[in-house]
XYZ file of C-alpha atoms in Angstrom:
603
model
C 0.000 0.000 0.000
C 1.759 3.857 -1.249
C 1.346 6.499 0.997
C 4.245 8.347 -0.372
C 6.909 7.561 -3.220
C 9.861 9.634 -4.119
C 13.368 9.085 -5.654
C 16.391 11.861 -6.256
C 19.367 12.162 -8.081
C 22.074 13.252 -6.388
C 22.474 17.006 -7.858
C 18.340 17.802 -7.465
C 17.378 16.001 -4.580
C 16.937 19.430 -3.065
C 15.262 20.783 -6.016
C 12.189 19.517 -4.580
C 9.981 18.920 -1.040
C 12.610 20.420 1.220
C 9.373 21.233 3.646
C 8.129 17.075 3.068
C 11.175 14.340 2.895
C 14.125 14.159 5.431
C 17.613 13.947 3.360
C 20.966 12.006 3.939
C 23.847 13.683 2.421
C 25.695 12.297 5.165
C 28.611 11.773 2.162
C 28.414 14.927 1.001
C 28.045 14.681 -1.944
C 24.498 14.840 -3.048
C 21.862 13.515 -0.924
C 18.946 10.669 -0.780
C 15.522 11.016 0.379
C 14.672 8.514 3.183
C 11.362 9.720 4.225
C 8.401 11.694 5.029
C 9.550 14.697 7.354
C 7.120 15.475 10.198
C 4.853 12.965 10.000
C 2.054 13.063 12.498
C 1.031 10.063 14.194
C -1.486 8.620 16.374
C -0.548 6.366 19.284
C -3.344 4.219 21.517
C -3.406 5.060 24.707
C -2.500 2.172 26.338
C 0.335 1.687 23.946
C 1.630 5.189 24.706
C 1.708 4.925 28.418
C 3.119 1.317 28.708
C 6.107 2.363 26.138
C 6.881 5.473 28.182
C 6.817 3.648 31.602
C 9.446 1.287 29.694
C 11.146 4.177 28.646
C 11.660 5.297 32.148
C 12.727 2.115 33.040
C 15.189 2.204 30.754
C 14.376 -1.224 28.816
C 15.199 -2.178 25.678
C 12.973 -3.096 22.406
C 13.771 -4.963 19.671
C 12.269 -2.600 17.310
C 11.171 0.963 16.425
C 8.584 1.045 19.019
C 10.334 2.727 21.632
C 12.492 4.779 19.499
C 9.268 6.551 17.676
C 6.975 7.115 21.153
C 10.520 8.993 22.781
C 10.883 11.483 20.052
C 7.465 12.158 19.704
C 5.958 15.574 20.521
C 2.105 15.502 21.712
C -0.337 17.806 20.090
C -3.684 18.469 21.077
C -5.370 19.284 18.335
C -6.141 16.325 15.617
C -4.681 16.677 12.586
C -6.202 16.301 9.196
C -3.638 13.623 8.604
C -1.928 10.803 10.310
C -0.261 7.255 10.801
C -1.315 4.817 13.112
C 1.812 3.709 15.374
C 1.524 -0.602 15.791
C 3.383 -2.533 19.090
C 5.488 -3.832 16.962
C 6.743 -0.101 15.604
C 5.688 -0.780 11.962
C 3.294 2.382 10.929
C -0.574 1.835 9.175
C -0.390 3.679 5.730
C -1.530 7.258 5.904
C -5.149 8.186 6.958
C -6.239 10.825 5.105
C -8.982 12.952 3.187
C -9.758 12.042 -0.242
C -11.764 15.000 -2.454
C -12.651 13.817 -6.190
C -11.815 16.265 -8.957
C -14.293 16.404 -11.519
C -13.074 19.635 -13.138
C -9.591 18.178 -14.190
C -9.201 15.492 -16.694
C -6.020 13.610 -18.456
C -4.300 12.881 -21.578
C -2.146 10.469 -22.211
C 0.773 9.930 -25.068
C 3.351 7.674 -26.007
C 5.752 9.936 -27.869
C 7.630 12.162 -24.829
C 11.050 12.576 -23.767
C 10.840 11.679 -20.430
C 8.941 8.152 -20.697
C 7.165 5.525 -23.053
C 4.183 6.901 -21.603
C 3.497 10.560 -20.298
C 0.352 11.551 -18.547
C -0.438 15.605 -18.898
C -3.379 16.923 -16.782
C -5.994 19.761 -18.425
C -6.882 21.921 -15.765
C -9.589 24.434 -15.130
C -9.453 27.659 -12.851
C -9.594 27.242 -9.613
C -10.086 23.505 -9.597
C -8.182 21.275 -7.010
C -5.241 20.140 -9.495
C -4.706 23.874 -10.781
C -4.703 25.027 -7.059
C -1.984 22.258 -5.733
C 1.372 23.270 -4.823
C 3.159 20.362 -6.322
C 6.414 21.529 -5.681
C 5.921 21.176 -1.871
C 2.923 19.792 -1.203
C 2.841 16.413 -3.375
C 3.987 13.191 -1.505
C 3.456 10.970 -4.786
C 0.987 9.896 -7.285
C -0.794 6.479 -7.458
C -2.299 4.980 -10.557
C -4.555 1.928 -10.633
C -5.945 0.027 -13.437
C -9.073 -1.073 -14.021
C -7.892 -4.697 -12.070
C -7.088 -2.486 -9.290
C -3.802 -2.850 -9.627
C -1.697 0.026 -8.244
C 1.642 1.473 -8.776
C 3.287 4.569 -7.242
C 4.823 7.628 -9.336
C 8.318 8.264 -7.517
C 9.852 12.433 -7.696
C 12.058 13.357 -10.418
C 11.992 9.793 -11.626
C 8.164 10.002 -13.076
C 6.876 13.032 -11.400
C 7.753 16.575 -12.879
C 6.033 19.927 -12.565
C 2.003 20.499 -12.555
C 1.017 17.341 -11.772
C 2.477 16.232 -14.743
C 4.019 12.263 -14.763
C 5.705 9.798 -16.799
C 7.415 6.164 -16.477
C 8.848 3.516 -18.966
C 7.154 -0.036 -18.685
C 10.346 -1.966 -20.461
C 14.401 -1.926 -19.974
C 16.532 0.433 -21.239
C 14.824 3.989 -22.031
C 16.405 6.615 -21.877
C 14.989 10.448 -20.813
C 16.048 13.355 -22.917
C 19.235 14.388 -20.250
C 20.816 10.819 -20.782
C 19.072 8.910 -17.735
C 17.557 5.289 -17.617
C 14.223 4.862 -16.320
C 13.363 2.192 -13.882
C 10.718 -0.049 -15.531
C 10.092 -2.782 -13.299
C 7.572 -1.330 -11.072
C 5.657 -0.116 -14.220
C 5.489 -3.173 -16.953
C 2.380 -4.656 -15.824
C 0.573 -1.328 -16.792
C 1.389 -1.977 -21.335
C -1.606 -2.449 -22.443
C -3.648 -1.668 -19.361
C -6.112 1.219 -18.901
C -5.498 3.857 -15.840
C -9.063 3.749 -14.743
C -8.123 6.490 -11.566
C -4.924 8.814 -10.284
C -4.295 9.737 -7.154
C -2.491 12.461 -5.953
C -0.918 12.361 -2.421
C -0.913 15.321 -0.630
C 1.040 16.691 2.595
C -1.672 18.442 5.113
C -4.755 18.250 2.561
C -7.054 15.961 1.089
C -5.324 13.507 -1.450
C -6.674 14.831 -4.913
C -8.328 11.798 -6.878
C -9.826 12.032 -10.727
C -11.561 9.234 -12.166
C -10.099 9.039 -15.918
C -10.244 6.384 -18.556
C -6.744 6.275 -20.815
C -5.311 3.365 -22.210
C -1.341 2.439 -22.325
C -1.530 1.181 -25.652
C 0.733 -1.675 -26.405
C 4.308 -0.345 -27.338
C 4.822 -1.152 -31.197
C 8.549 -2.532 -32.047
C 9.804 0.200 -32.961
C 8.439 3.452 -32.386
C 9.957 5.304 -35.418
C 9.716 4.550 -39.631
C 11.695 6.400 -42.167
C 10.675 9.270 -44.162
C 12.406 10.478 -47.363
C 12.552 13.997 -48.159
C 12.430 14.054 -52.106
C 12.961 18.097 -52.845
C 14.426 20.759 -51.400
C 11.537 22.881 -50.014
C 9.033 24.052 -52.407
C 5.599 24.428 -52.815
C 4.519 20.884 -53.455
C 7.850 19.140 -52.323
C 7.360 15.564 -51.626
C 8.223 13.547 -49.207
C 8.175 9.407 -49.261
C 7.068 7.345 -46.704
C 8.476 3.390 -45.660
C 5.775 1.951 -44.021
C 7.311 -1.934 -44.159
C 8.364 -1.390 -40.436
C 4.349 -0.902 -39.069
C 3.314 -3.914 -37.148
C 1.059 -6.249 -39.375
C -2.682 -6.226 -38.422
C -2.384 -3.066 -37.528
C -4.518 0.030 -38.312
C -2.336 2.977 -38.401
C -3.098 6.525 -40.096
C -1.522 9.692 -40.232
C -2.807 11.612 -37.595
C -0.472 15.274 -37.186
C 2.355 16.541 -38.956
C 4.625 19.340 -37.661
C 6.939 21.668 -38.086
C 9.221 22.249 -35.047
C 5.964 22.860 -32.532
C 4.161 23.734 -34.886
C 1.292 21.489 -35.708
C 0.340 21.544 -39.333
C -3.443 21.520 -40.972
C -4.290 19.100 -43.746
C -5.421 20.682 -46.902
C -4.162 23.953 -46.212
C -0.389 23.076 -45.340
C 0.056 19.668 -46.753
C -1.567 16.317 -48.179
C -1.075 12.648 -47.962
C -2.112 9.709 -49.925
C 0.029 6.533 -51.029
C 2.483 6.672 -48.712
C 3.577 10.272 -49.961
C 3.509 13.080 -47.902
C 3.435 16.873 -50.230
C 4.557 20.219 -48.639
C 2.900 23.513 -49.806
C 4.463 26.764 -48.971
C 2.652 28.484 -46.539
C 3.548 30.702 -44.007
C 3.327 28.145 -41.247
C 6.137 25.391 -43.770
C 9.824 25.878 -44.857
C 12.630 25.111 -44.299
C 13.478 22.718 -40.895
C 12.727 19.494 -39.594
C 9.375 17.822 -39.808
C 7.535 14.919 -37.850
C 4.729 12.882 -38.873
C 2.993 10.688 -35.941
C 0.646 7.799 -37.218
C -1.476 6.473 -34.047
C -3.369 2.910 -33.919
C -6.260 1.993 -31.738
C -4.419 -0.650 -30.418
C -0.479 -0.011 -30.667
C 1.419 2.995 -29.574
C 2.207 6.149 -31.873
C 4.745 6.196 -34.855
C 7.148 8.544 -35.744
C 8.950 9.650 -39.071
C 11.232 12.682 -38.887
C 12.731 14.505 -41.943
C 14.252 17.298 -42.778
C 13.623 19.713 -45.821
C 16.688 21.783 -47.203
C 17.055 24.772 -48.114
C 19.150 24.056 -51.239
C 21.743 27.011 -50.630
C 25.635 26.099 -50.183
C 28.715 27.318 -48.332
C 28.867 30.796 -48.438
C 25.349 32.130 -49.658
C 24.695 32.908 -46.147
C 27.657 35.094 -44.497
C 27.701 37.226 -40.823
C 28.769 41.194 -42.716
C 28.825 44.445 -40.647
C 27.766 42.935 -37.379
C 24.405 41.125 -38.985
C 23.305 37.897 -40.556
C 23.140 38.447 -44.382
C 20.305 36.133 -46.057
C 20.077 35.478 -49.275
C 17.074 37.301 -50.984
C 13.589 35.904 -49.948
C 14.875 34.035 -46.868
C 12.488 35.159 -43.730
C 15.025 35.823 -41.019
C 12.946 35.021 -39.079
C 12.240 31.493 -39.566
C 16.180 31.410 -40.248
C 16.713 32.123 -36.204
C 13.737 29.560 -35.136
C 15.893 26.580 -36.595
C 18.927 27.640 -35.149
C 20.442 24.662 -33.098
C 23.977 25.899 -32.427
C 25.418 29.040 -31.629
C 29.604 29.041 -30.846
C 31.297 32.334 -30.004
C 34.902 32.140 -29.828
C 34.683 28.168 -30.109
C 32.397 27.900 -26.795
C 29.113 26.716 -27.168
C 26.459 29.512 -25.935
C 22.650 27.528 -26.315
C 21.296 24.405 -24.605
C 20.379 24.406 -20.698
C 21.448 27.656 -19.084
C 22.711 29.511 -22.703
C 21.248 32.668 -25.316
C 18.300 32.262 -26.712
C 19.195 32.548 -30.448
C 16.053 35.318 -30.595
C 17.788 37.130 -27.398
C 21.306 37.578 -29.751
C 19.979 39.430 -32.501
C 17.108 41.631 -33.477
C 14.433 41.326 -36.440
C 16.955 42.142 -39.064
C 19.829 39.842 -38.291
C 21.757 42.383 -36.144
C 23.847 41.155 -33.603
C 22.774 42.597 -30.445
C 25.958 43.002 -28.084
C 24.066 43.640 -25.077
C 22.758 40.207 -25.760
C 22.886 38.580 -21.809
C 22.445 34.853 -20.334
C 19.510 35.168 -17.937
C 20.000 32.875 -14.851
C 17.228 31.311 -13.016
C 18.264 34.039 -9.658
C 17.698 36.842 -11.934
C 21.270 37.238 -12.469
C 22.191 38.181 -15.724
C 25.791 37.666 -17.622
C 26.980 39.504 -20.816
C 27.306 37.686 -23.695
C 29.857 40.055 -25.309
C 31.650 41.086 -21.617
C 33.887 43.523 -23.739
C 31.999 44.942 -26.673
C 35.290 46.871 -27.549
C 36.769 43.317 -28.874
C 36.263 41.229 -31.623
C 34.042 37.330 -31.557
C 33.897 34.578 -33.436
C 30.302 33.760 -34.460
C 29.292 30.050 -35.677
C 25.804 29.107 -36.299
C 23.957 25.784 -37.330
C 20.429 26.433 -38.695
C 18.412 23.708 -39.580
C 18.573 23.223 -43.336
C 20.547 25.765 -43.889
C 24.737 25.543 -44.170
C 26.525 26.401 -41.589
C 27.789 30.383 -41.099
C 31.152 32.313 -39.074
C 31.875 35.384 -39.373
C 33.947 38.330 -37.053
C 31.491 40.556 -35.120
C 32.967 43.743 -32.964
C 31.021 46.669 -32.390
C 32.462 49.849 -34.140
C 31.392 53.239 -32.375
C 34.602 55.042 -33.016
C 32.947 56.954 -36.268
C 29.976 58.017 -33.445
C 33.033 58.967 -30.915
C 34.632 61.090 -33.554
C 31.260 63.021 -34.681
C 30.270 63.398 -30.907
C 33.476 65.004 -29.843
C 33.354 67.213 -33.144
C 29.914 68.415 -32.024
C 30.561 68.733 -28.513
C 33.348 71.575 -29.329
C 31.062 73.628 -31.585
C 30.038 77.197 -29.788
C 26.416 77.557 -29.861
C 26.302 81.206 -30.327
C 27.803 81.104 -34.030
C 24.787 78.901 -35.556
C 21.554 79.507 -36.109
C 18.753 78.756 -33.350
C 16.868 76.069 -35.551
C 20.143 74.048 -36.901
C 21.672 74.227 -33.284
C 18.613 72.791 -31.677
C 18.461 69.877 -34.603
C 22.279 69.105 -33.963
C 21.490 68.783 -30.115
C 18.887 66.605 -30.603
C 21.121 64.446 -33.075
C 23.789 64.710 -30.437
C 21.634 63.520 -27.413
C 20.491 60.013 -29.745
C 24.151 59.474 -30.385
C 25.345 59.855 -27.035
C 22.603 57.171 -26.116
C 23.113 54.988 -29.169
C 27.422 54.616 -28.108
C 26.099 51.897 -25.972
C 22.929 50.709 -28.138
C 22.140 46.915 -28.500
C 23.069 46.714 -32.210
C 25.763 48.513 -35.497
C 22.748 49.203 -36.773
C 21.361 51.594 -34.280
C 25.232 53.111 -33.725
C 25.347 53.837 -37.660
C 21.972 55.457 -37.684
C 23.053 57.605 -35.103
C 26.111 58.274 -36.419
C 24.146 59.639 -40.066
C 21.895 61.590 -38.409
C 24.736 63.389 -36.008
C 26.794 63.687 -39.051
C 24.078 65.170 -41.245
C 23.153 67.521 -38.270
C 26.535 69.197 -38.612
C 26.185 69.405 -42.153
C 23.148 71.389 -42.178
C 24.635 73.669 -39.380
C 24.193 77.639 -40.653
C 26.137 80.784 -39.210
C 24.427 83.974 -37.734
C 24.469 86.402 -40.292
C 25.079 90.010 -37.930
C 23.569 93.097 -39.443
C 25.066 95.925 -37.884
C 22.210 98.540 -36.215
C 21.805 102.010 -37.615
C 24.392 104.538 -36.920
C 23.122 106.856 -34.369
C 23.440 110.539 -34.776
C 26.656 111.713 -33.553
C 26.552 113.769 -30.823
C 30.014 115.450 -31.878
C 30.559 116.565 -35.282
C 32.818 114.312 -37.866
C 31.842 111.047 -35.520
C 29.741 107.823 -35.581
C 28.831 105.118 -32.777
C 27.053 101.844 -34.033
C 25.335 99.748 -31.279
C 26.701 96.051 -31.085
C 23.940 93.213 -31.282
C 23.621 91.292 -27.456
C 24.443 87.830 -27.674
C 24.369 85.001 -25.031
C 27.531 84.297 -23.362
C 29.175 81.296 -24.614
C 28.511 77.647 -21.936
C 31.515 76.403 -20.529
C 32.891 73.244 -20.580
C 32.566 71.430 -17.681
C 36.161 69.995 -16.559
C 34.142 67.029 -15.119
C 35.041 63.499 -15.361
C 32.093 60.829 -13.740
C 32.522 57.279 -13.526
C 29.638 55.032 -14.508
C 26.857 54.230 -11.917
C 26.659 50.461 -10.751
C 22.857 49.527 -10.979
C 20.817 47.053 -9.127
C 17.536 45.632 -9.565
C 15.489 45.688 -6.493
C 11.732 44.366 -5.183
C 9.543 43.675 -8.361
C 5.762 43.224 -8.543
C 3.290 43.492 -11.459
C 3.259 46.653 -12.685
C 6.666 48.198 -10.657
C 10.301 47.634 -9.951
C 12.673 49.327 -7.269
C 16.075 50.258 -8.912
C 18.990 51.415 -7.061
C 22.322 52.461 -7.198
C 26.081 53.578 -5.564
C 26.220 57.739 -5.255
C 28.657 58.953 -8.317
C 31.438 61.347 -6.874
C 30.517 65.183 -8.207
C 27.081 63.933 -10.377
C 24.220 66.134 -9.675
C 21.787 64.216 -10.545
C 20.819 60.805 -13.057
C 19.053 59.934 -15.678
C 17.404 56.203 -15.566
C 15.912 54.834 -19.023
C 13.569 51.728 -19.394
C 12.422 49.899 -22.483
C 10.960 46.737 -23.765
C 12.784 47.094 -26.629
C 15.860 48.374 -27.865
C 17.258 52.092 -26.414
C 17.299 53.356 -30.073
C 13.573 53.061 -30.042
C 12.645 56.528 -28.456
C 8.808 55.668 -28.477
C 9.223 53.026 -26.262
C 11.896 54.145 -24.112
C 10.740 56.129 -20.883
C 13.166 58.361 -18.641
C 13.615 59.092 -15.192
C 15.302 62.149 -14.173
C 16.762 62.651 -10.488
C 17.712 65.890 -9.781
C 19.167 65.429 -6.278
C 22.433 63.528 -6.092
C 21.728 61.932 -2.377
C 18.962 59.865 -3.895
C 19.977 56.126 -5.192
C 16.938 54.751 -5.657
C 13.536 55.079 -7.633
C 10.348 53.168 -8.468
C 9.561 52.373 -12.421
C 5.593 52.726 -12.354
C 3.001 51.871 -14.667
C 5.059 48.673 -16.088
C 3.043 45.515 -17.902
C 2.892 42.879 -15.904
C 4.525 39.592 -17.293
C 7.414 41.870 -19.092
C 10.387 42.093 -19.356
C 12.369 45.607 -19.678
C 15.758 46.460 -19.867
C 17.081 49.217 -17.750
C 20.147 51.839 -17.116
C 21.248 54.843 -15.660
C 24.042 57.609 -16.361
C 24.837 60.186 -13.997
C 24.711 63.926 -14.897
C 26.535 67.489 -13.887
C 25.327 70.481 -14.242
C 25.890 73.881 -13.484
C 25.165 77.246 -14.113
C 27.021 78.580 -17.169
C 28.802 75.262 -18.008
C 27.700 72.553 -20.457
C 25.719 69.300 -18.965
C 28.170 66.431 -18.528
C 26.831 63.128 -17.788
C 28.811 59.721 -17.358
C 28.308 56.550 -19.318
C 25.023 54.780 -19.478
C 25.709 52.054 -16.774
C 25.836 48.084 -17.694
C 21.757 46.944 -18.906
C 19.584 45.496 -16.030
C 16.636 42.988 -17.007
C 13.821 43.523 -15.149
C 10.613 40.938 -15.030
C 6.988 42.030 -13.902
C 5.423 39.441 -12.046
C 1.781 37.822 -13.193
């Protein structure tokens, strides 16, 4: 009889029910679950009292008996769950509430990564399985079939996250990080149907649902070959081997997919004779298919193939800090197939790497504040120096393989910055002096933009702003009427004392992301030595995109901290901060924009 079932491995047997199971990592190094922690229990009376007189006596038992009743801490409340303590120190199985779901159901499918057979539940709002804290709250699950038969889910070996569970039911499979699944426990349940789950749970009623899903028998082999016959193309065909299928069978196509995308018959594809044809739609191209063919009676089939794109070495190249496609090729889906991504000869994706949609932008740019998000928040720059030069290498699914040289180039900007920084405002007309500042401010933001492409936009527009720069023409005033005979006196024209420069060097602010809720964030920050003030700038997108960037100004240089308001919850903005000088008569000065911050509403 389960009351409870978990397993560990020895790296995540913390990763889960550090409030249920007491751990040995007596070895240090990695631990083993060996047992419910806490576990309330109910002792007869007569049973209690006799063991504690022995106690006092200081006798000896031959089991548990004594052992369990001295370490035990009365309560006087009953609690809503409990074991039954035996004379002979073995404990009953746990007594506890039992609610039926009726609001959840089940699926099952025998195509997952994790087992032969994975169970996924469909909740509803608010209904008991949506509600349950599996992470902490689930002892185990226990399935039955419709003999009655039970067997117990263990943690981390079947169990995963939302209720969700899998298990193999013959030697030797293999889940998708390289571990082998323990079968034994499991076989009897091929061909079986799971008439009811039950989910265990610590302090609450166990959670049971009534279901109805059969483990279909598991065919030989779960795969057949598929033959792409064309490059893609609208009405590429692909052929078929069905010799493998188990004879007496009944299988038909039932989905076929593109990466996770599911595909519709008709519209995206047909099939008939064992061939499979392609049309180009905007939900095909180029990438790696999969066609699953189910049976009443057996489990699913796979075939997997991959359409090409037909270009070769070198059509495809990594030019001016961007991705260069040949013409007609959606970047797009380019980036979606994207399996590899090396920079200087390290591999960046996989399990705690960039997202290949995180390292460049819609157009192919490379975006060098590109960062690895950990799962503490922290966050670690892909490019740490984005003065140097990388080696990019990219794999792309049907496409050939790319590696190029990407550095960021901002000394052009630099150059025009410091040109327009020297200009004197009071030889240049008011409208062409106010353009140039405004082209001035973007580049001054855009020296530490995401992309080349945003630095060389800013760089044209600073550049043109200078161009288009026009002198004061002076027209001298009338001569007045002398008031001496044989003289003149003309009258000057006022103009505004020139700004300063200020002699002010400020080092760049260290930012930190603090509290976070659903529509704010608390940033802070270390006071800058002689800033004034600071600037702080937030965006969902890139800093280049001024309609979506908002700014904070702090005009007191004591404060480091403020609160970024009105944010969209579930999103995720990047942040920074400059400090900034100024001062009567002197030009603003402000430091470099600090190192980019990720911030993440909450739901």
């Amino acid at each position: 009889m389960y009351d409870a079932v978990s397993s560990a491995t020895t790296k995540k047997y913390k990763s889960y029910f550090s409030n249920t199971y007491s751990e040995d990592n007596a070895n240090g190094q990695g631990g083993s679950i060996i047992g419910i922690k806490d576990v309330n229990i109910a002792v007869p009376t007569s049973l209690y009292e006799n063991a504690k007189k022995a106690i006092s006596e200081k006798k000896e038992c031959s089991n548990k008996l004594l052992e369990i009743i001295g370490s035990m801490k009365l309560s006087d409340t009953a609690p809503s769950e409990y074991k039954i303590l035996n004379g002979d120190g073995t404990l009953t199985a746990m007594k506890s509430e039992v609610r039926e779901d009726t609001s959840d159901t089940l699926t099952i499918k025998t195509q997952s990564s994790y087992g032969q057979y994975e169970v996924d539940p469909v909740t509803s709002e608010n209904s008991p399985l949506s509600n349950l804290d599996a992470k902490n709250s689930l002892l185990g699950i226990i399935v039955e079939d419709e003999d009655g038969n039970k067997y117990g889910m263990e943690h981390l070996e079947n169990i995963y996250h939302e209720g969700k569970f899998s298990f193999a039911v013959t030697e030797g499979f293999k889940e998708k990080h390289g571990n082998t699944i323990d079968y034994k426990r499991h076989e009897a349940l091929q061909g079986k149907t799971i008439k009811k789950v039950t989910y265990l749970v610590k302090d609450g009623a166990d959670i049971v649902i009534n279901t109805n899903l059969k483990c279909k028998t598991l065919a030989v082999s779960d795969s057949i070959k598929a033959t792409a016959n064309d490059n893609f193309k609208d009405g590429a065909t692909v052929s078929v081997d069905t010799t493998a299928i188990p004879s007496g069978s009944n299988y038909t196509l039932s989905s076929v997919s593109i990466g996770k995308t599911v595909l519709t018959e008709g519209t995206d594809y047909t099939y008939a004779n064992n061939t499979l044809t392609i049309k180009a739609t905007d939900n095909t191209g180029v990438g790696s298919y999969s066609m699953v063919f189910t049976d009443d009676t057996y489990s699913d089939i796979v075939a997997s193939f991959t359409l090409e794109s037909g270009y070769k070495t070198g059509d495809i190249s990594i030019k001016n800090n961007q991705v260069a496609l040949p013409d007609g090729v959606n970047f797009k889906k380019y980036v979606n197939n994207i399996t590899s991504i090396k920079i200087n000869g390290v591999e960046k994706t996989g399990k705690g790497g960039i997202k290949a949609t995180d390292l460049f932008d819609a157009d192919g740019n490379i975006n060098f504040n590109a960062a690895i998000k950990g799962k503490d928040g922290s966050s670690t720059p892909v490019f740490a120096d984005k003065s140097a030069s990388y080696t990019i290498e990219l794999t792309s699914t049907g496409y050939p393989s790319v590696s190029g040289t990407v550095q960021l180039n901002t000394s052009a900007l630099e150059a025009s910055i410091k040109k327009a920084e020297a200009l004197n405002s009071s030889k240049y007309t008011t409208e062409t002096w106010k353009a140039l500042q405004t082209a001035l401010t973007e580049a001054k933001e855009a020296a530490s933009a995401d992309t080349q492409a945003i630095v060389d936009a800013a760089n044209t527009k600073l550049t043109e702003a200078l161009s288009g720069l026009k002198e004061k023409t002076v027209t001298p005033s009338k001569p007045a009427t002398p008031s001496n005979p044989g003289t003149t006196t003309t009258k000057k024209p006022a103009t505004k004392p020139a700004l300063k420069k200020a002699n002010v060097k400020l080092s760049k602010p260290v930012l930190k992301v603090g509290k976070t809720t659903k529509n704010k964030a608390k940033v802070t920050w270390k006071k800058v030595k002689k800033a004034t003030g600071y600037e702080i700038q937030y965006t969902t997108k890139g800093f280049g995109n001024k309609k979506a960037t908002k700014t904070i100004k702090v005009s007191k240089a004591k404060i480091t901290s403020a609160q970024l308001k009105k944010l969209k919850k579930k999103t995720r903005y990047k942040v920074r901060i400059r400090a900034v000088y100024t001062k009567a008569g002197y030009q603003t000065a402000t430091s470099k924009w600090s190192a980019i911050k990720t911030v993440k509403t909450k739901y």
